[in-house]
XYZ file of C-alpha atoms in Angstrom:
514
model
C -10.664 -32.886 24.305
C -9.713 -29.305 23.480
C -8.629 -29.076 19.368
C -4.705 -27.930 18.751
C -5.703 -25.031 16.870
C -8.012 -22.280 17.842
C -9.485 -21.574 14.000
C -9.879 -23.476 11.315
C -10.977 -22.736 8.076
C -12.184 -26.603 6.049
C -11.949 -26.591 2.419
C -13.170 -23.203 1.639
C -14.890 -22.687 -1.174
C -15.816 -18.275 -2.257
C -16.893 -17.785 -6.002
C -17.634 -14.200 -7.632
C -18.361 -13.413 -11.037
C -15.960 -15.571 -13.561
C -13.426 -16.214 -10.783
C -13.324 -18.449 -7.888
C -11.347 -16.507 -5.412
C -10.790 -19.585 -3.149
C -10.767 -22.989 -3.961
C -10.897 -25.676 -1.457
C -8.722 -24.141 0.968
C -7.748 -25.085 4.101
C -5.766 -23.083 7.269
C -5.422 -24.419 10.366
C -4.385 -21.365 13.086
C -2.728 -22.520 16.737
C -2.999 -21.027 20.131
C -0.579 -18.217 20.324
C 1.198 -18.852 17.259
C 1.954 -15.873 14.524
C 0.285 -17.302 11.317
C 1.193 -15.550 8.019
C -0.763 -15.912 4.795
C 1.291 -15.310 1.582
C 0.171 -15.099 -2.066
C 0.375 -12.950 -4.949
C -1.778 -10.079 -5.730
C -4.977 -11.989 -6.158
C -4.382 -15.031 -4.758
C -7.572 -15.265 -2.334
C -5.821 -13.891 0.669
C -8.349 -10.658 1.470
C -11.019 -12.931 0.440
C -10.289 -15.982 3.130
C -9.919 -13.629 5.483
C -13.463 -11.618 5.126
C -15.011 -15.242 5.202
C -13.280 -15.442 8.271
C -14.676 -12.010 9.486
C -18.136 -12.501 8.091
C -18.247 -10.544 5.616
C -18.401 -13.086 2.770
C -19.978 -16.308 2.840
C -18.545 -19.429 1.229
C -20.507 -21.619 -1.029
C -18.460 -24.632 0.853
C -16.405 -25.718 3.671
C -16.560 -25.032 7.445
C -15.164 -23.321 9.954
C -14.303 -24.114 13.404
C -13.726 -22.460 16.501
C -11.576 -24.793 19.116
C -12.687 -27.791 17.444
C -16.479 -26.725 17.139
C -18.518 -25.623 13.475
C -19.423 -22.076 14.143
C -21.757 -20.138 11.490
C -20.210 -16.593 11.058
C -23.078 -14.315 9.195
C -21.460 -11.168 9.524
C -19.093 -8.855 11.474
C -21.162 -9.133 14.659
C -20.689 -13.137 14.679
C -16.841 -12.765 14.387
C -16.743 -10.011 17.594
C -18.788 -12.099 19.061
C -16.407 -15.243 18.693
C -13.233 -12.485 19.672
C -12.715 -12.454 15.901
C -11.297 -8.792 14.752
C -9.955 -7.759 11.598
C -7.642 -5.011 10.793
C -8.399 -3.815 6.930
C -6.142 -3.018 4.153
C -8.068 -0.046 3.238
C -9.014 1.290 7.122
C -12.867 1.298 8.028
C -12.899 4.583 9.811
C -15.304 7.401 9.748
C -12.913 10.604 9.055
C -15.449 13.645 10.747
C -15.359 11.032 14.144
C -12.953 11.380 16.943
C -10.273 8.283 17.645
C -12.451 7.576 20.643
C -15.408 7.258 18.820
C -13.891 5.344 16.002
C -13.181 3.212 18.376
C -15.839 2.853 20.625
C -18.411 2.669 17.762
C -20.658 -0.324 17.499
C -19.633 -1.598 20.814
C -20.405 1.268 23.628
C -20.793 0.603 26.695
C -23.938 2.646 27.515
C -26.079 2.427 31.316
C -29.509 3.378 30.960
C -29.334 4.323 27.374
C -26.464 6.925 28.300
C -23.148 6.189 26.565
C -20.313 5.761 29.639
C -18.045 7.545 27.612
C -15.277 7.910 30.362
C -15.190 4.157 31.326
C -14.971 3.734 27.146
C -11.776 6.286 27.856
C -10.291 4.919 30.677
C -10.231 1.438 29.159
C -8.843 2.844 25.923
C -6.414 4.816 27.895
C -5.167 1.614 29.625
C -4.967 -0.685 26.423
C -3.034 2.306 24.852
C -0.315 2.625 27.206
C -0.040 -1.268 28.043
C 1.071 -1.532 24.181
C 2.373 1.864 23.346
C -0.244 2.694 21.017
C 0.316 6.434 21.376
C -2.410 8.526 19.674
C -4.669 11.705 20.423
C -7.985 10.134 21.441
C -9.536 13.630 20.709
C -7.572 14.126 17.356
C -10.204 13.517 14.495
C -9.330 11.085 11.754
C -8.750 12.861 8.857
C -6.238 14.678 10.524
C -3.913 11.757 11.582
C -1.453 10.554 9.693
C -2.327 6.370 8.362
C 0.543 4.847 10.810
C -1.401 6.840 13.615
C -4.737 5.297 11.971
C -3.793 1.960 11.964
C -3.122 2.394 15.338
C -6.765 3.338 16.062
C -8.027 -0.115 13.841
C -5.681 -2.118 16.560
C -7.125 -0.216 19.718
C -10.735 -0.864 18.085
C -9.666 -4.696 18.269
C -8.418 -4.911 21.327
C -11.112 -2.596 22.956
C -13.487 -5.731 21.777
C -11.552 -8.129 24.043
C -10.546 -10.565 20.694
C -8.042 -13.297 20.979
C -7.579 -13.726 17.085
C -6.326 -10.919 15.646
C -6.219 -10.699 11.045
C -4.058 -8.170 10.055
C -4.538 -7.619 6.475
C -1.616 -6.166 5.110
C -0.895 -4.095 7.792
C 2.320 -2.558 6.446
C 1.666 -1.367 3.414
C 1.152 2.220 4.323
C 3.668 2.287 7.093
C 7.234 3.706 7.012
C 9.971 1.146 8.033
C 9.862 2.810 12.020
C 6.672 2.113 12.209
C 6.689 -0.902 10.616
C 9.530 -2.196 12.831
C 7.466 -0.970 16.065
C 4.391 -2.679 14.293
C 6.117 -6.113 14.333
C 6.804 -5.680 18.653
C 3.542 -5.119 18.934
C 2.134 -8.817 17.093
C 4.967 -10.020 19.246
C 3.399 -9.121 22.207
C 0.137 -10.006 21.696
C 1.435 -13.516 20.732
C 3.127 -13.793 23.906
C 0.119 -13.045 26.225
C -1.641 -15.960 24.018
C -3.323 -14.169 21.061
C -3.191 -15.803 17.939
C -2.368 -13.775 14.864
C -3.269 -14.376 11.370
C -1.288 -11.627 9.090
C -1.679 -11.428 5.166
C 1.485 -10.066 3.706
C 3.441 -10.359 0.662
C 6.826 -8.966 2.076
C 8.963 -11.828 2.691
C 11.698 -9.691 5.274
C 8.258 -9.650 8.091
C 7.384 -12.985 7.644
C 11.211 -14.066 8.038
C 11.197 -11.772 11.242
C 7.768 -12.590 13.303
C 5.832 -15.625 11.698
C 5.795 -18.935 13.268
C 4.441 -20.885 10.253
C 3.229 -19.141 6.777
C 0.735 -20.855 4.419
C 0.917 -19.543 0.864
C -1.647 -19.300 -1.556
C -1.111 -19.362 -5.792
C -4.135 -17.966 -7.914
C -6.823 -19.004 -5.103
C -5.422 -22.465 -4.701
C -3.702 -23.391 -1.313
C 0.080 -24.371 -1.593
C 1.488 -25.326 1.364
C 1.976 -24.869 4.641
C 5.363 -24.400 6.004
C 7.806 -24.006 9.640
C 9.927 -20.183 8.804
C 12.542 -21.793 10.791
C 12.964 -24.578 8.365
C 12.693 -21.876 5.169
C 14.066 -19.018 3.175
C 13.047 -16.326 1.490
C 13.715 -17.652 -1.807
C 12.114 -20.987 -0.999
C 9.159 -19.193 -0.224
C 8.715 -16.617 -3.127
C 8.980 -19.761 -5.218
C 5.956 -21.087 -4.062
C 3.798 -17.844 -3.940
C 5.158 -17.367 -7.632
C 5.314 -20.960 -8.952
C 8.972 -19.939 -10.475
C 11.875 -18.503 -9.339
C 12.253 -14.802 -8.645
C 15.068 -12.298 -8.914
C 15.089 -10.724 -5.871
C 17.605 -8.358 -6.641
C 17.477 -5.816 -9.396
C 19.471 -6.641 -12.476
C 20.661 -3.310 -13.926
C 23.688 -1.525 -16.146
C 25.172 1.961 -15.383
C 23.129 5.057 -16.258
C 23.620 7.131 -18.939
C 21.982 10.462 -17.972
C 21.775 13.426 -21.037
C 19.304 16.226 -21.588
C 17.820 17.534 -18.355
C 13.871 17.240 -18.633
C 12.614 18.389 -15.299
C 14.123 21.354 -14.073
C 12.668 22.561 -10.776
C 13.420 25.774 -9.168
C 12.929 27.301 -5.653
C 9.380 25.091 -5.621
C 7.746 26.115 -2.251
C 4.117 24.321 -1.803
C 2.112 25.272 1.993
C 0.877 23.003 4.398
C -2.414 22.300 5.065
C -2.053 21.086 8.280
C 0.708 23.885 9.856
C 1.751 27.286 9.157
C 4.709 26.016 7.609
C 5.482 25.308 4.041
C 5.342 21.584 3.523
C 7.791 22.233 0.227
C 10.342 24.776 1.051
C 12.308 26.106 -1.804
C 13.218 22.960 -3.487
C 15.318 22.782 -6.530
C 16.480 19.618 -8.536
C 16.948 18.676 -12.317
C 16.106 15.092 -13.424
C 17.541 14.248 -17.106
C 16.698 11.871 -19.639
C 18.408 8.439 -18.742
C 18.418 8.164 -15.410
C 16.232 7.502 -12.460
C 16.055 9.695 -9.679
C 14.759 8.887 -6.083
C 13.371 11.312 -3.668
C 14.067 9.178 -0.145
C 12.240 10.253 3.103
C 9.966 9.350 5.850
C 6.718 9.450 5.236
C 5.390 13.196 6.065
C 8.369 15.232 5.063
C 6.690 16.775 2.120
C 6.884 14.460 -0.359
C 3.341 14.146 -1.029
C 3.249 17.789 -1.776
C 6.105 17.994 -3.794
C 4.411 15.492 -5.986
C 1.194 17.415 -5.794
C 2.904 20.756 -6.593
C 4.644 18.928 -9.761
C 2.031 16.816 -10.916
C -0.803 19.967 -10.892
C -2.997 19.184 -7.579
C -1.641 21.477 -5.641
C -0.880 25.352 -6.365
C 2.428 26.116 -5.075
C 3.075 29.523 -3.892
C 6.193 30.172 -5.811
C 8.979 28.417 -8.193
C 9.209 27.619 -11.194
C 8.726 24.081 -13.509
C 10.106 23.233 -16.725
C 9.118 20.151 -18.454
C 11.251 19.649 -21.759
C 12.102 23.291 -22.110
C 8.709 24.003 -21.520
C 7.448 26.573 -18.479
C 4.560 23.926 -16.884
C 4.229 26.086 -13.690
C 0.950 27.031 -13.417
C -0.548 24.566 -15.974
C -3.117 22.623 -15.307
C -3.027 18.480 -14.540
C -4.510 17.953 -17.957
C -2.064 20.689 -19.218
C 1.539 19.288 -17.501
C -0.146 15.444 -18.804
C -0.179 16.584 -22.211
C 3.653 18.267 -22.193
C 4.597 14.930 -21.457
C 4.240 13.914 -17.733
C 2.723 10.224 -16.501
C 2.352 9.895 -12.702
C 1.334 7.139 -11.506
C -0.290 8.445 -8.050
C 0.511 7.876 -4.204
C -3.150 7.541 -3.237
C -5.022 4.840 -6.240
C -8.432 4.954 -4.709
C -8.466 9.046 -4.839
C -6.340 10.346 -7.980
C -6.058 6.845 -9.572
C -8.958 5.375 -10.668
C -12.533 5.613 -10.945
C -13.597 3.062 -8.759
C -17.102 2.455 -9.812
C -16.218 2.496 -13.651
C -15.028 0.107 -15.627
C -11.250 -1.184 -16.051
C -11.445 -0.464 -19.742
C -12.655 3.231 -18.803
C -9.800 3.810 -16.635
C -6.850 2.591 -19.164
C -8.499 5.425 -21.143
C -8.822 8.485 -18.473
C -6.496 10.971 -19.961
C -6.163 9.683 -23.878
C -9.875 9.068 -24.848
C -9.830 12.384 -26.394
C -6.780 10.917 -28.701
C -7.743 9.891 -32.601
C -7.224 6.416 -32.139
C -10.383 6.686 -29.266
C -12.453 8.808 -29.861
C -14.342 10.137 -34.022
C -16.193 13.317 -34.041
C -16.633 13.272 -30.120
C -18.008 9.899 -30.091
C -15.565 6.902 -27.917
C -14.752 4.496 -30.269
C -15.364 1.242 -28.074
C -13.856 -1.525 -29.986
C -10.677 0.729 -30.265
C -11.040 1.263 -26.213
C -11.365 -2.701 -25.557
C -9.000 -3.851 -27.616
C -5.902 -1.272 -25.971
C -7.384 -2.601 -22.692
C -6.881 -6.192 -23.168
C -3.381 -5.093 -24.422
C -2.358 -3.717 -21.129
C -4.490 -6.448 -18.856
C -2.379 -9.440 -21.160
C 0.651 -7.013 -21.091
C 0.845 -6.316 -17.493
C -1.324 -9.336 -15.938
C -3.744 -7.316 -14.755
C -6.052 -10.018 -12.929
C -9.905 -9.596 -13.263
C -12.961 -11.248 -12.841
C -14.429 -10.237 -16.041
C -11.555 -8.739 -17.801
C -12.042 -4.771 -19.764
C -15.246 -4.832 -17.973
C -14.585 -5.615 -14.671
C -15.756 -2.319 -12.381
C -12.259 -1.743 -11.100
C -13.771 -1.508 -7.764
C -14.093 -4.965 -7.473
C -10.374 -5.760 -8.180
C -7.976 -6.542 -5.749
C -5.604 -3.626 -4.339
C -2.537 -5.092 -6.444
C -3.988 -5.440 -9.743
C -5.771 -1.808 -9.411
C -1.661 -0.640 -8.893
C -0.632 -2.916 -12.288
C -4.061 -1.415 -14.270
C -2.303 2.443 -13.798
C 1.296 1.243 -14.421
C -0.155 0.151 -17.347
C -1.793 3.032 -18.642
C 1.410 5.255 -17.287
C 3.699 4.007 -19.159
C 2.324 2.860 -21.875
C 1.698 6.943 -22.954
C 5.634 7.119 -23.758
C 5.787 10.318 -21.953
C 9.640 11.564 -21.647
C 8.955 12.369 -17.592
C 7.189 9.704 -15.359
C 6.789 10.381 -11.802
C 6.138 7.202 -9.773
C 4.902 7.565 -6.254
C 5.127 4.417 -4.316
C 4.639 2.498 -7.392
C 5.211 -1.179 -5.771
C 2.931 -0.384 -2.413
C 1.282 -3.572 -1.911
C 2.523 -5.666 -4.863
C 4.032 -8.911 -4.236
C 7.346 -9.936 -5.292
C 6.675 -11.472 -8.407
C 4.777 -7.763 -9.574
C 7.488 -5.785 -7.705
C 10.271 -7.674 -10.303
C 7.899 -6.814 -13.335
C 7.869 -3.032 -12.056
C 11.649 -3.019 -11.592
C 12.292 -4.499 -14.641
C 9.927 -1.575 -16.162
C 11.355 1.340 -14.772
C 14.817 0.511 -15.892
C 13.409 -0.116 -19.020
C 12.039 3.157 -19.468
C 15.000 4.774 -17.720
C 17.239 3.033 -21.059
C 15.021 3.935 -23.338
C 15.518 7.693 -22.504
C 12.989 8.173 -19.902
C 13.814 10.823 -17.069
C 12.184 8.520 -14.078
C 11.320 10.537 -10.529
C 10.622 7.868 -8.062
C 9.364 8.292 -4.279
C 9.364 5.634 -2.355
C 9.332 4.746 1.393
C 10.883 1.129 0.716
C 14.858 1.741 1.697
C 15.352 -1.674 -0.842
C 13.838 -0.022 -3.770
C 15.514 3.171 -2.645
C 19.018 1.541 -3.114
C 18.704 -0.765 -5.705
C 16.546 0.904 -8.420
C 17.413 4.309 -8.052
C 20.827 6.683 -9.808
C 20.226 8.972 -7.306
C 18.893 9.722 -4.004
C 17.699 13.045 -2.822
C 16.488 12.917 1.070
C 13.584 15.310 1.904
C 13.075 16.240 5.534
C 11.421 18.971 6.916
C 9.796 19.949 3.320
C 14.038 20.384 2.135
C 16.316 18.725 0.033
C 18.947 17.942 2.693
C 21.211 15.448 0.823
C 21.984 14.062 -2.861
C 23.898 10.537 -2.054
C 25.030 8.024 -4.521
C 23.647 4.673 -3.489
C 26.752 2.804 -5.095
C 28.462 4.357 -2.360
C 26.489 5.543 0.561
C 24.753 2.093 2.970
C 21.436 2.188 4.361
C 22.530 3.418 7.785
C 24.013 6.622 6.140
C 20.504 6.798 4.400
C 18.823 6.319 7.713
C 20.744 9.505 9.459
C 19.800 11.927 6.231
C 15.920 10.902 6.871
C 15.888 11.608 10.543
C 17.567 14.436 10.114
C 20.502 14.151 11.845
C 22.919 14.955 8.632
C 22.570 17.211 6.224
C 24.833 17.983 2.300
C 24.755 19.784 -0.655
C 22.444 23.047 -0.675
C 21.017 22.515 2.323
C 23.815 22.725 4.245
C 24.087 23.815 8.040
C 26.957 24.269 9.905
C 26.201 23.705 13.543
């Protein structure tokens, strides 16, 4: 007799250093169905899925395959059982082609000659039978991470798998893409693939999940129908209390400027054109100001030209009356600026040092760390375990923990941490709730607007249109590397938002008249 479900994972059992990251879990998956897996940051998702995929093995439990105990040792055993995984942090090579990244480990060779135009063809075909658009020829590093992700999917399908992990697929993606994202698992579900999709964002699991089984601190919850829950129903249980899912906050009270930027133009890497093009904005102490846009439009390089990493090619910055234009990071960090960073893995953290390290990156020069050039340790672990109690920063092995090891979610809450914790009168936070769960995204909120009343000028970028109305004063809309309009999100709606970002409207300084 053929089982109901196509996977299931028995009482799973993964230990590493002072945690157990699951404990006794089960998940049962069903033919065709759309399976999501919710939990905090930290809750065991990641890890039940890699035991899934091989990558880890569990000290206990089983797994089974349409009723049968299958051993997975690695990768190979999942491909081989039409297991594929798509990875928070994308396993691409960057120097390769798409076509190789996605050919590699399974070509189809004759006579020891790779058949790369079969390998096309096929690609080719799966490409245009889902609408996965993207330049087979392009190399990796120079597509954007929506057109990435798209080469993890083809590399999936390409491998002929009929259970497809997602592992939070979204959190790099802009809401089009995420929207076209969410056809896509629909599709695959109808022709019979079965879908198993870590999230923590409640709206996609309302919109394409079947059933969702949550997960609290590496200990299985429940398993539930979506058509018999709600969104609050279900943050409840990934939480264990109730959450605020809307922002609580009071007017703004906006006074000194802080930031004053003027006729900022930064150039492209990628294109002759400037990314930044003569941008000018003030930000003042008080309030919190949102720069709104989809992804690509410059606002990674407006950050860059602001925070130091990139050298713009004209404009001018001033930070507190102060001319920061061509200071250095370490130079516009001491006049006052935190940043907490779009990209954690590359301006963020050290990855392969510890946690306590990190909390320390730009102050361990300050009295309280450092005497007569040597680091004062004690002083060092004690602030750390300040910010880990402070800002639940989850770890195996707490200040020493090599941050590596921690999950994406807690690496985000270690730098909020250390950001705002310097008191600096400007903070500039890029994306600061990518891939945080609800119950972290409330905390940061709740922080922002905190420093915001306690006299903080607050630049925010984010690609979430929620966060974009509810957290922010103001909204400036970058497209095109310009400032096209400054709306007030007490009065403008999301649709009005939508038409700035595309493009198709334009206010204020940047005005056009057609």
């Amino acid at each position: 007799m053929q089982s109901d479900y196509i996977i299931e994972m028995l009482n799973i059992r993964k230990e590493f250093p002072g945690i157990v990251a699951n404990d006794n879990i089960t998940l049962q998956l069903r033919r065709g169905e759309i399976h999501a897996l919710l939990g905090e940051n930290g809750a065991g998702k990641s890890t039940l899925m890699s035991v899934l995929f091989g990558l880890y093995q569990p000290e206990a439990g089983v797994i089974k395959k349409n009723g049968e105990i299958v051993k997975i040792n690695n990768p190979n055993d999942a491909t081989a059982l039409h297991i594929g995984m798509v990875h928070q942090h994308f396993k691409l090579v960057d120097v390769f082609s798409v076509l190789d990244n996605i050919i590699l480990g399974a070509e189809d060779t004759k006579m020891g000659f790779l058949q790369r135009k079969t390998a096309r063809q096929k690609v080719q075909a799966l490409s245009e039978k889902y609408k996965l658009s993207v330049d087979l020829d392009a190399k990796v590093e120079d597509i954007t991470v929506g057109m990435q992700q798209r080469v993890e999917i083809l590399k999936m399908l390409y491998r002929d798998n009929e259970i497809l992990i997602f592992d939070e697929p979204t959190a790099v993606l802009t809401p089009q893409e995420i929207d076209e994202l969410m056809e896509i698992m629909r599709s695959f579900a109808k022709e019979g693939k079965s879908i198993l999709f870590i999230t923590h964002k409640l709206n996609e699991i309302m919109a394409v999940a079947d059933r969702c089984t949550v997960l609290r601190k590496g200990k299985y919850v429940g398993t539930v129908d979506i058509k018999d829950t709600n969104k609050q129903e279900l943050s409840n249980m990934m939480v264990g209390r109730p959450v605020q899912l809307q922002v609580q906050k009071g007017p703004a009270h906006p006074g000194e400027v802080v930031l004053d930027v003027q006729d900022l133009t930064v150039p492209s890497k990628t294109s002759k054109k400037n990314a930044v093009n003569h941008v000018s904005f003030q930000i003042r102490a008080g309030e919190i100001v949102c720069i709104a846009g989809i992804d690509g439009n410059g606002q990674t390089e407006l950050v860059y030209g602001l925070t130091g990493l990139e050298k713009a090619s004209s404009g001018h910055i001033t930070l507190c009356g102060h001319d920061i234009s061509h200071g250095s990071v370490r130079k516009r960090s001491e006049a006052g600026m935190s940043h907490i960073p779009e990209d954690r893995h590359k301006h963020g953290l050290v990855l392969d040092d510890t946690l306590e390290n990190n909390l320390v990156l730009q102050t361990f020069e300050d009295p309280r760390f450092q005497h007569m050039g040597f680091i004062r340790k004690d002083a060092v672990r004690q602030y750390a375990e300040k910010i880990i109690d402070q800002y639940d920063v989850r770890s195996g092995q707490g200040p020493v923990t090599v941050t590596r090891s921690m999950s994406g979610g807690n690496q985000q809450k270690a730098i909020i941490g250390r950001e705002l914790d310097r008191e600096n009168p400007l903070l500039v936070a890029v994306q600061p709730t990518r891939g945080l769960d609800v119950g972290a995204i409330e905390y940061i909120h709740k922080q922002l607007i905190a420093q915001r009343d306690a006299g903080k000028a607050v630049l925010l970028v984010s690609l979430e249109l929620d966060e974009v109305m509810n957290v922010s004063d103001r909204i400036l809309v970058m497209y095109e590397g310009e400032i096209v309009g400054e709306l007030d999100p007490k009065t403008t709606t999301v649709q009005e938002l939508g038409l700035y970002m595309a493009g198709a409207k334009r206010s204020g300084k940047g005005e056009r008249h057609e």
